[in-house]
PDB file of C-alpha atoms in Angstrom:
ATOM      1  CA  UNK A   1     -15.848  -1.815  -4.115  1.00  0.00           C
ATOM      2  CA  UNK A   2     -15.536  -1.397  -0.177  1.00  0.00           C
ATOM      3  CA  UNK A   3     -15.206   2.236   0.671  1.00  0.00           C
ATOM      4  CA  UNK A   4     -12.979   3.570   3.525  1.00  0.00           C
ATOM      5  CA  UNK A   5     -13.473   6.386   5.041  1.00  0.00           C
ATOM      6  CA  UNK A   6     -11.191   8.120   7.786  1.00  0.00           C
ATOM      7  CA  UNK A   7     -11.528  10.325  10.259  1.00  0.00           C
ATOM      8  CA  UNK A   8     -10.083  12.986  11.437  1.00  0.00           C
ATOM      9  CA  UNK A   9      -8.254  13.781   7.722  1.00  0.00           C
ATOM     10  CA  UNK A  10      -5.721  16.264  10.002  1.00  0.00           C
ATOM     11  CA  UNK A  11      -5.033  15.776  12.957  1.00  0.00           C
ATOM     12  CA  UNK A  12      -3.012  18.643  14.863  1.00  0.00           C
ATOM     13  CA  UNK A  13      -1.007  17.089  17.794  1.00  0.00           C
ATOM     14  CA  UNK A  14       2.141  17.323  20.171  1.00  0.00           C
ATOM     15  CA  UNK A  15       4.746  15.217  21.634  1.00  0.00           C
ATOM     16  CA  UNK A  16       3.407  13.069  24.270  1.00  0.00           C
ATOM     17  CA  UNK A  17      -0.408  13.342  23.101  1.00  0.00           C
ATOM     18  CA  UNK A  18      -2.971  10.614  23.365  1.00  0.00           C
ATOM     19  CA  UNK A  19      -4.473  10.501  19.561  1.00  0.00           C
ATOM     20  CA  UNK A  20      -7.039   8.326  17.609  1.00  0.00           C
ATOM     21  CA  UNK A  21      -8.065   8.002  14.425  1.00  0.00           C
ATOM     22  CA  UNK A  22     -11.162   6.433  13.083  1.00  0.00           C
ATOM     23  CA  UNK A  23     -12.076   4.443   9.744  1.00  0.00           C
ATOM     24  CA  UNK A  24     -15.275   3.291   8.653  1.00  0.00           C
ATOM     25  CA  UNK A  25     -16.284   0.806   5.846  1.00  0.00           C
ATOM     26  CA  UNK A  26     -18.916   1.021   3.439  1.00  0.00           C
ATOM     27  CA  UNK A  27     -19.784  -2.773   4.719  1.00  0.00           C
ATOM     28  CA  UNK A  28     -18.929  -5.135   7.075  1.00  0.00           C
ATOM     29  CA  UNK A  29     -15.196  -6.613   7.241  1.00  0.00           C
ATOM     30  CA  UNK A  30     -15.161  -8.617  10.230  1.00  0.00           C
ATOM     31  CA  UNK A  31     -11.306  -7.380  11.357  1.00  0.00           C
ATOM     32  CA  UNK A  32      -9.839  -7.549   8.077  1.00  0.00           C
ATOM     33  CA  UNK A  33      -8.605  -4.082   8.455  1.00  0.00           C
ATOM     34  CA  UNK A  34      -4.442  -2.928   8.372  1.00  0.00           C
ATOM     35  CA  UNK A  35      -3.383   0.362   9.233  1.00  0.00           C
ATOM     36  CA  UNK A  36       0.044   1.855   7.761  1.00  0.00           C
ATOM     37  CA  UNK A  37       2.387   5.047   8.166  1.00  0.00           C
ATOM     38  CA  UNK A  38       3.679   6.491   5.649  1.00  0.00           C
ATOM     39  CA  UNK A  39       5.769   9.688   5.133  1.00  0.00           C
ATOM     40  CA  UNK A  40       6.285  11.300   1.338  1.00  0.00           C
ATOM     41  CA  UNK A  41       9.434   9.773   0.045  1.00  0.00           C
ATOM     42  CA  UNK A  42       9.877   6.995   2.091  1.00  0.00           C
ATOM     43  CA  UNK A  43       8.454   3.063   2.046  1.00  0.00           C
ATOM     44  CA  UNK A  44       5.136   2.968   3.624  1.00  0.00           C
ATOM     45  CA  UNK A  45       5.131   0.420   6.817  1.00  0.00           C
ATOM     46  CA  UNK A  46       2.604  -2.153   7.965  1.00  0.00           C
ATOM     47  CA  UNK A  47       1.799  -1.395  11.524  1.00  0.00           C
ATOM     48  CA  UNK A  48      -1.171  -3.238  12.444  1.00  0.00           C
ATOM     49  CA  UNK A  49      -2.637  -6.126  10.796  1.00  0.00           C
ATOM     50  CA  UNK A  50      -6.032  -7.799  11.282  1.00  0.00           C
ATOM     51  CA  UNK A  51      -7.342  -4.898  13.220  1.00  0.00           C
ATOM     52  CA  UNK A  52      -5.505  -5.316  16.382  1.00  0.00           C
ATOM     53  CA  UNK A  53      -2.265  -7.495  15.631  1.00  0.00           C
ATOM     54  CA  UNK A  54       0.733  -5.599  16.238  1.00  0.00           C
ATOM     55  CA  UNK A  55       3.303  -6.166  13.669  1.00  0.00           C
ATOM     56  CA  UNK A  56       7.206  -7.140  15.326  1.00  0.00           C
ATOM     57  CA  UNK A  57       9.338  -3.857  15.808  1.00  0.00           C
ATOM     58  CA  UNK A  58       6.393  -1.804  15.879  1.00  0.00           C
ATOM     59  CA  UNK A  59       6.294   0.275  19.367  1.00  0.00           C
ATOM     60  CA  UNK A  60       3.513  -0.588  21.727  1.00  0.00           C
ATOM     61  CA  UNK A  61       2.309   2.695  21.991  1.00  0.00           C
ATOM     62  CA  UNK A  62       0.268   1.962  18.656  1.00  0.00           C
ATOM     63  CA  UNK A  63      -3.150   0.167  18.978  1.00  0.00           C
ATOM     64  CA  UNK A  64      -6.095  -0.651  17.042  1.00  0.00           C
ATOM     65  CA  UNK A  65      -9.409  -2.098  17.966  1.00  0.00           C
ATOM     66  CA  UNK A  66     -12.815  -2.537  15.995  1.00  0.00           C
ATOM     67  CA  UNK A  67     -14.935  -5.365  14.166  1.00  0.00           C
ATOM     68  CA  UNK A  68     -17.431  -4.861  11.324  1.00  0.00           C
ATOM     69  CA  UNK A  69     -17.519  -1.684   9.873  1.00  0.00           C
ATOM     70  CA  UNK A  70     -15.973   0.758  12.401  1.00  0.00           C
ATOM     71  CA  UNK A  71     -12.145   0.434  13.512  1.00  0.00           C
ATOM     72  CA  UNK A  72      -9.721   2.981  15.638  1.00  0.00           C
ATOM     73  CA  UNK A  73      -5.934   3.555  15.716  1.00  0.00           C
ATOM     74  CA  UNK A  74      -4.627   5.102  18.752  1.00  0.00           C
ATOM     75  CA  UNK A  75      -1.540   6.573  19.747  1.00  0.00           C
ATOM     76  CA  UNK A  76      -0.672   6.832  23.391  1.00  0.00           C
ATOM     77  CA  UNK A  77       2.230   9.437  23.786  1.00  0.00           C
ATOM     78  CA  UNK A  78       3.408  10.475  20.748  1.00  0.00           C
ATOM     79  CA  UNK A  79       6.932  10.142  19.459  1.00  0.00           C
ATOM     80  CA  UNK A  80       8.659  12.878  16.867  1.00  0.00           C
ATOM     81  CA  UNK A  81       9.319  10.052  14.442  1.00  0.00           C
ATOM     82  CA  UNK A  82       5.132   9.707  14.970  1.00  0.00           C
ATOM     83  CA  UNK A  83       3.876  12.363  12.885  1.00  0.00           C
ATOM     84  CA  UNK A  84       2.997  11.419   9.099  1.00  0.00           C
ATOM     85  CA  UNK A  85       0.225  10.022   7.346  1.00  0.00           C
ATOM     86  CA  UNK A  86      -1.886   6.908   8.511  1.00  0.00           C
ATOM     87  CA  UNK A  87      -4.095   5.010   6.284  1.00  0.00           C
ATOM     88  CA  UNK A  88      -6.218   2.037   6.709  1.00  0.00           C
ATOM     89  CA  UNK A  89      -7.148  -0.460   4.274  1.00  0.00           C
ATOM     90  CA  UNK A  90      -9.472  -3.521   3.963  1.00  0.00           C
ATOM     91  CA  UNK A  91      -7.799  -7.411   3.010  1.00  0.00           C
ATOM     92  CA  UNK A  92     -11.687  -8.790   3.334  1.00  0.00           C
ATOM     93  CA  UNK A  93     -12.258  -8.479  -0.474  1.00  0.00           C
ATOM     94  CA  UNK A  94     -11.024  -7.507  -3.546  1.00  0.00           C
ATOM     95  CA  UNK A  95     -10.006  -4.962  -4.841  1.00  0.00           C
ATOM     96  CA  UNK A  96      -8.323  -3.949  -1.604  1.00  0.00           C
ATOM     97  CA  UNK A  97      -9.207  -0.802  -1.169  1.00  0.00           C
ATOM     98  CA  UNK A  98      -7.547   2.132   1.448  1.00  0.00           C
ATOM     99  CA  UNK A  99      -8.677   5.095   3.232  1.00  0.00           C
ATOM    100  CA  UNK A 100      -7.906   8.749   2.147  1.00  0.00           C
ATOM    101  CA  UNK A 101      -5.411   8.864   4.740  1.00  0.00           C
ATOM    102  CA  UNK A 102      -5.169  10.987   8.111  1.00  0.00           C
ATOM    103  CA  UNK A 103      -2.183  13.200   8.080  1.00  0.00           C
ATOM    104  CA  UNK A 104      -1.123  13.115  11.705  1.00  0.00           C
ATOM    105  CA  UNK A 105       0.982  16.671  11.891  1.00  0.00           C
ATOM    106  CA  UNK A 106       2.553  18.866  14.573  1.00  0.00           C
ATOM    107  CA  UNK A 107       0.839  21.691  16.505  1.00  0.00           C
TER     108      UNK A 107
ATOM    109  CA  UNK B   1      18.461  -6.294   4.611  1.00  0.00           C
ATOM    110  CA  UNK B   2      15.141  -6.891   3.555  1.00  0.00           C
ATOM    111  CA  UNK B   3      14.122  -4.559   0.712  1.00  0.00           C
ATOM    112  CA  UNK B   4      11.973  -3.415  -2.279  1.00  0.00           C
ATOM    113  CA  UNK B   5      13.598  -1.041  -4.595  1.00  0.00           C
ATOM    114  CA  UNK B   6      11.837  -0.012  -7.669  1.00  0.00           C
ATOM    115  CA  UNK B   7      13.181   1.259 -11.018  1.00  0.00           C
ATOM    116  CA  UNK B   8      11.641   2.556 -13.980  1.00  0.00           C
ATOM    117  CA  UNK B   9       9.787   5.401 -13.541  1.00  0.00           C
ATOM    118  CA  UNK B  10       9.694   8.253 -16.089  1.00  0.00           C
ATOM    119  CA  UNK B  11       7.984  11.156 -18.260  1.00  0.00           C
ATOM    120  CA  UNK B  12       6.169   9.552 -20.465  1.00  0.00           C
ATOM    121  CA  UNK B  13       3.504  10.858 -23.449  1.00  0.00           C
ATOM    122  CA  UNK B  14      -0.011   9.727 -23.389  1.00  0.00           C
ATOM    123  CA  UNK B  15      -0.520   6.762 -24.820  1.00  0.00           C
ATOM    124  CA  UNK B  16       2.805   5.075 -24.974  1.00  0.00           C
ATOM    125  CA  UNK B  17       4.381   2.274 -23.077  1.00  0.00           C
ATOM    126  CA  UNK B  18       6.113   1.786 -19.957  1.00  0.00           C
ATOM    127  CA  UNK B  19       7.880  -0.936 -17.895  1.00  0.00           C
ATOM    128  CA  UNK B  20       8.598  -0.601 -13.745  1.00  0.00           C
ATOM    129  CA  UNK B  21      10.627  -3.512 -12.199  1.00  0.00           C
ATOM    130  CA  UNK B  22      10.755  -4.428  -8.635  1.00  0.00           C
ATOM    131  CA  UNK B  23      13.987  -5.765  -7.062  1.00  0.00           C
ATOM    132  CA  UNK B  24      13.661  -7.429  -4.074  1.00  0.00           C
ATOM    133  CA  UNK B  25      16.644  -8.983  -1.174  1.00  0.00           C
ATOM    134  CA  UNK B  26      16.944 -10.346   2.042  1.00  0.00           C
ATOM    135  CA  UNK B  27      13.945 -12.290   2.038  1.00  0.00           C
ATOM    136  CA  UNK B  28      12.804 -15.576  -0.074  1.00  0.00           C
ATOM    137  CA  UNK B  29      11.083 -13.673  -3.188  1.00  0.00           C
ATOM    138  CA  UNK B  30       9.658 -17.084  -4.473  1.00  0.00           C
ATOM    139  CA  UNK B  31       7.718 -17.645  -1.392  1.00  0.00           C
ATOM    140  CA  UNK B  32       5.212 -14.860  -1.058  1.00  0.00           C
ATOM    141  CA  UNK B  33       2.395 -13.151  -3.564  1.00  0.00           C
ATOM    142  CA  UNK B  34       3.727  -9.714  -4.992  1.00  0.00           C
ATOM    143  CA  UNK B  35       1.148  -6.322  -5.346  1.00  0.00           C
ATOM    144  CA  UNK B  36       1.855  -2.804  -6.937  1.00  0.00           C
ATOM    145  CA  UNK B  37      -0.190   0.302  -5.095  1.00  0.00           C
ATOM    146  CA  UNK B  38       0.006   3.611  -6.766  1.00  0.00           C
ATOM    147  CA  UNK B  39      -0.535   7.036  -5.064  1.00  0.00           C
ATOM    148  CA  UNK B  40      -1.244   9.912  -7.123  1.00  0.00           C
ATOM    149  CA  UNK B  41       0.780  12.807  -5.608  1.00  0.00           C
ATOM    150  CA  UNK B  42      -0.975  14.459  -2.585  1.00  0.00           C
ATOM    151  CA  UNK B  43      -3.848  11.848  -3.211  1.00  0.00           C
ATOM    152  CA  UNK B  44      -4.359   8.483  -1.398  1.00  0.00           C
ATOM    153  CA  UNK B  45      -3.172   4.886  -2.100  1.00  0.00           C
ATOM    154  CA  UNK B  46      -4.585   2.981  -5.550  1.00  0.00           C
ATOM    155  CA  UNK B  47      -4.202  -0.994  -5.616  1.00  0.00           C
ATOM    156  CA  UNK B  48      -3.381  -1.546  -8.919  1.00  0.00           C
ATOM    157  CA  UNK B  49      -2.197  -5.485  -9.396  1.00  0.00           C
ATOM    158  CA  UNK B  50      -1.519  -8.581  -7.458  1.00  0.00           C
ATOM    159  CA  UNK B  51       0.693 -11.804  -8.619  1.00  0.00           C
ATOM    160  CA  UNK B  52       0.437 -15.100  -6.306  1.00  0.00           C
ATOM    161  CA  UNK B  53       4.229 -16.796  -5.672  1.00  0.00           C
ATOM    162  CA  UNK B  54       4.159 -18.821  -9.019  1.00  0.00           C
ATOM    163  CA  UNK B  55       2.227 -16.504 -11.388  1.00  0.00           C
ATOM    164  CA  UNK B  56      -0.668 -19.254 -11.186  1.00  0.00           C
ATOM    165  CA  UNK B  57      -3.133 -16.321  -9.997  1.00  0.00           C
ATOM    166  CA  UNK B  58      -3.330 -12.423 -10.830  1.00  0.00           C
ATOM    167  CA  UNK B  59      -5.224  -9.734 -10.109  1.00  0.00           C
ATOM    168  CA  UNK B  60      -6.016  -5.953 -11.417  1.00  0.00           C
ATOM    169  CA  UNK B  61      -8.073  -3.221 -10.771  1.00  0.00           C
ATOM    170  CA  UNK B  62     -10.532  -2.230 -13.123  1.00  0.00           C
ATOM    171  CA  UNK B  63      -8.885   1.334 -13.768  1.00  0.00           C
ATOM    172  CA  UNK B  64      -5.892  -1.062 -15.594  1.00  0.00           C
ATOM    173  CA  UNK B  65      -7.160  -4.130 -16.529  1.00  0.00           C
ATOM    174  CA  UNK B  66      -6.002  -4.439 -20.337  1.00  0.00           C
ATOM    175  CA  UNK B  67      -3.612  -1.807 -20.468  1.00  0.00           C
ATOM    176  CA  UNK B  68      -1.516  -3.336 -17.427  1.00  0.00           C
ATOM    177  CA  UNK B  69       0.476  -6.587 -17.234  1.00  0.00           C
ATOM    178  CA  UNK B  70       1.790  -7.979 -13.415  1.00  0.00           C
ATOM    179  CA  UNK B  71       4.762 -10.316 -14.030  1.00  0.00           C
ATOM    180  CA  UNK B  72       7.705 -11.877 -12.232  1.00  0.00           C
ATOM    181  CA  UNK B  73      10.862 -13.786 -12.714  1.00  0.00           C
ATOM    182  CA  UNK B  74      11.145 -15.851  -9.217  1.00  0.00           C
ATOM    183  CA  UNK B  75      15.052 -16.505 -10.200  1.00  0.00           C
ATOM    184  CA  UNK B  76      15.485 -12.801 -10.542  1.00  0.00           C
ATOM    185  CA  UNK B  77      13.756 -11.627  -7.438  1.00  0.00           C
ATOM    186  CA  UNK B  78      11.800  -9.376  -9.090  1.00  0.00           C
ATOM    187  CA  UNK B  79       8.675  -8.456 -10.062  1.00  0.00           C
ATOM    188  CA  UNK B  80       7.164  -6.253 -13.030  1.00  0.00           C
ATOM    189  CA  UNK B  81       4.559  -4.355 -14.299  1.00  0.00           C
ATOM    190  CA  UNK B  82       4.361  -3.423 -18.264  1.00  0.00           C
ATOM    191  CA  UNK B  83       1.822  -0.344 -18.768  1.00  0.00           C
ATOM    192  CA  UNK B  84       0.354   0.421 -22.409  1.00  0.00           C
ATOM    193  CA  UNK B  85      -1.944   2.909 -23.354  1.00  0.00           C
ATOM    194  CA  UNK B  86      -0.843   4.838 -20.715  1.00  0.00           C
ATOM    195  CA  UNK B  87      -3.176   8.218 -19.811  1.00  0.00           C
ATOM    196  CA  UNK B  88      -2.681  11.079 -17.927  1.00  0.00           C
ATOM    197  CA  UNK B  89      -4.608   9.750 -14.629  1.00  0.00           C
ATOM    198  CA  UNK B  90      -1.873   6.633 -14.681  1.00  0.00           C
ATOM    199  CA  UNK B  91       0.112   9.995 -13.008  1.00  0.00           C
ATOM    200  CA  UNK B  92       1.821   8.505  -9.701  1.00  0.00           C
ATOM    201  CA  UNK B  93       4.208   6.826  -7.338  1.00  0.00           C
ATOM    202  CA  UNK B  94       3.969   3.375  -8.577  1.00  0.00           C
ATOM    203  CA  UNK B  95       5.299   0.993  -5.126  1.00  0.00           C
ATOM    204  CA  UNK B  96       6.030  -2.619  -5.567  1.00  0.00           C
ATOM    205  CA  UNK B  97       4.443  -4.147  -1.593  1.00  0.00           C
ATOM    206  CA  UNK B  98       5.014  -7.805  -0.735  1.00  0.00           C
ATOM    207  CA  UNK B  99       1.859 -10.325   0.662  1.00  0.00           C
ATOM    208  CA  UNK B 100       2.399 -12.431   3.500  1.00  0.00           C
ATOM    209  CA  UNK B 101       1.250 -16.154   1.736  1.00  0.00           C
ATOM    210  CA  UNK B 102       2.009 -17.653  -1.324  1.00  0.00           C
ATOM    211  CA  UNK B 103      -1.730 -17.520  -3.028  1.00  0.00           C
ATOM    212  CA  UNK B 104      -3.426 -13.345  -3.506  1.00  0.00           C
ATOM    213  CA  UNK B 105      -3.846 -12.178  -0.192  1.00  0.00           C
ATOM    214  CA  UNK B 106      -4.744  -8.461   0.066  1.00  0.00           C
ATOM    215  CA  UNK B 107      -2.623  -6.793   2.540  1.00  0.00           C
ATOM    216  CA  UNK B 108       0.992  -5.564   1.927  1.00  0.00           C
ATOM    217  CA  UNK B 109       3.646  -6.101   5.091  1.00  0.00           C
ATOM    218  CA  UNK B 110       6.676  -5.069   3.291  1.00  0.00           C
ATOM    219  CA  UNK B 111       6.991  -2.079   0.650  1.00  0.00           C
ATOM    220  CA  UNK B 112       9.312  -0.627  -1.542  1.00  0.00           C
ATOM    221  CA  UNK B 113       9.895   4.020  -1.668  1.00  0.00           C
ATOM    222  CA  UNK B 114       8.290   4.009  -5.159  1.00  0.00           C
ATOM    223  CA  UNK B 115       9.283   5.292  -8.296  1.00  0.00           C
ATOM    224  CA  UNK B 116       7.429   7.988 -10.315  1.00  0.00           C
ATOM    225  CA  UNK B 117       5.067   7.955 -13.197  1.00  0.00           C
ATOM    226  CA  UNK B 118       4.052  11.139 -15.023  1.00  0.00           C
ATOM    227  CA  UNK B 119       2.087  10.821 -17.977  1.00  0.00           C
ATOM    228  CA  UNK B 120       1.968  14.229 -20.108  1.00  0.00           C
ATOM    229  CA  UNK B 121       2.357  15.838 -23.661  1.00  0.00           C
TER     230      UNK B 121
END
């Protein structure tokens, strides 16, 4: 299986920061890569699909970039409803398999 | 609305049976592959099956495969997953995600809030 691996896995941060967060697989996955938010108790949400596709109704302060084995999701000016926990996951192969997950929490 | 909503989670002992169901609305069910992801609590996200829009093709992760059956009933709108020999590490928040084609693809755009497994004696 394809390991994910995330980075940082807390991430400290305040309204109106400039955050990223990192995710590395175990081999290459051309841009096959999807990053989610998710907070306890409620649906998780696609945000970003093949690495850098912005998915409709998601605000355009979210970003991702990255081929191959090394992908980022930034944040530019962070929003209250912001802070939770954001995982990446490969769709190259199966099974599809996700990151630990970066919880993304107030200072 | 568009919308997952799961159903069927309990306390269950070791070893017995179990059966989650997926409803889903606002969106044309027959159309699109079906997944269920698990996350053990405070751990991360688990695929654990995948059914294509007419059944034709399924998937599971080893960690289930012949203990866990993917189905659905297209005229229903929902999708299922039966669970036998259940064990302790089957623990978690089972969530019922949707694909975005017909055939297995392996990302999730649309997900339900889960419903809870706990395996124990």
């Amino acid at each position: 299986d394809i390991q994910m691996t995330q980075s940082p896995a807390s991430l400290p941060a305040s309204v109106g920061d400039r955050v990223t967060i990192t995710c590395r697989a175990s081999e290459t996955i051309s841009t096959f890569l999807n990053w989610y938010h998710h907070k306890p108790g409620r649906a998780p949400k696609l945000l970003i699909s093949a690495a850098s596709t912005l998915q409709s109704g998601v605000p355009s302060r979210f970003s991702g970039s990255g081929s191959g084995t090394d992908f980022t999701l930034t944040i530019t000016g962070l929003q209250p409803e912001d802070f939770a926990i954001y995982y990446c996951q490969q769709s190259y192969t199966t099974p599809p398999t996700f990151g630990q997950g970066t919880k993304l929490e107030i200072k | 609305e568009v919308q997952l909503v799961e159903s069927g989670g309990d306390l269950v002992q070791p070893g017995r049976s179990l059966r989650l169901s997926c409803a889903a609305s606002g969106y044309s069910f027959e159309e699109y592959a079906m997944h269920w992801v698990r996350q053990v609590p405070g751990n991360g996200l688990e695929w654990v099956s995948g059914i294509s829009w007419n059944s034709g093709d399924i998937a599971y992760a080893d960690s289930v495969k012949g203990r866990f059956t993917i189905s659905r009933d297209n005229a229903k709108d929902s999708l299922y997953l039966e669970m036998d020999t259940l064990r302790t590490d089957d623990t978690a928040f089972y969530y019922c995600a949707k694909g975005d084609t017909k055939g297995l693809d392996w990302f999730f755009d649309l997900w339900g809030r889960g419903t809870l497994v706990t395996v124990s004696s």
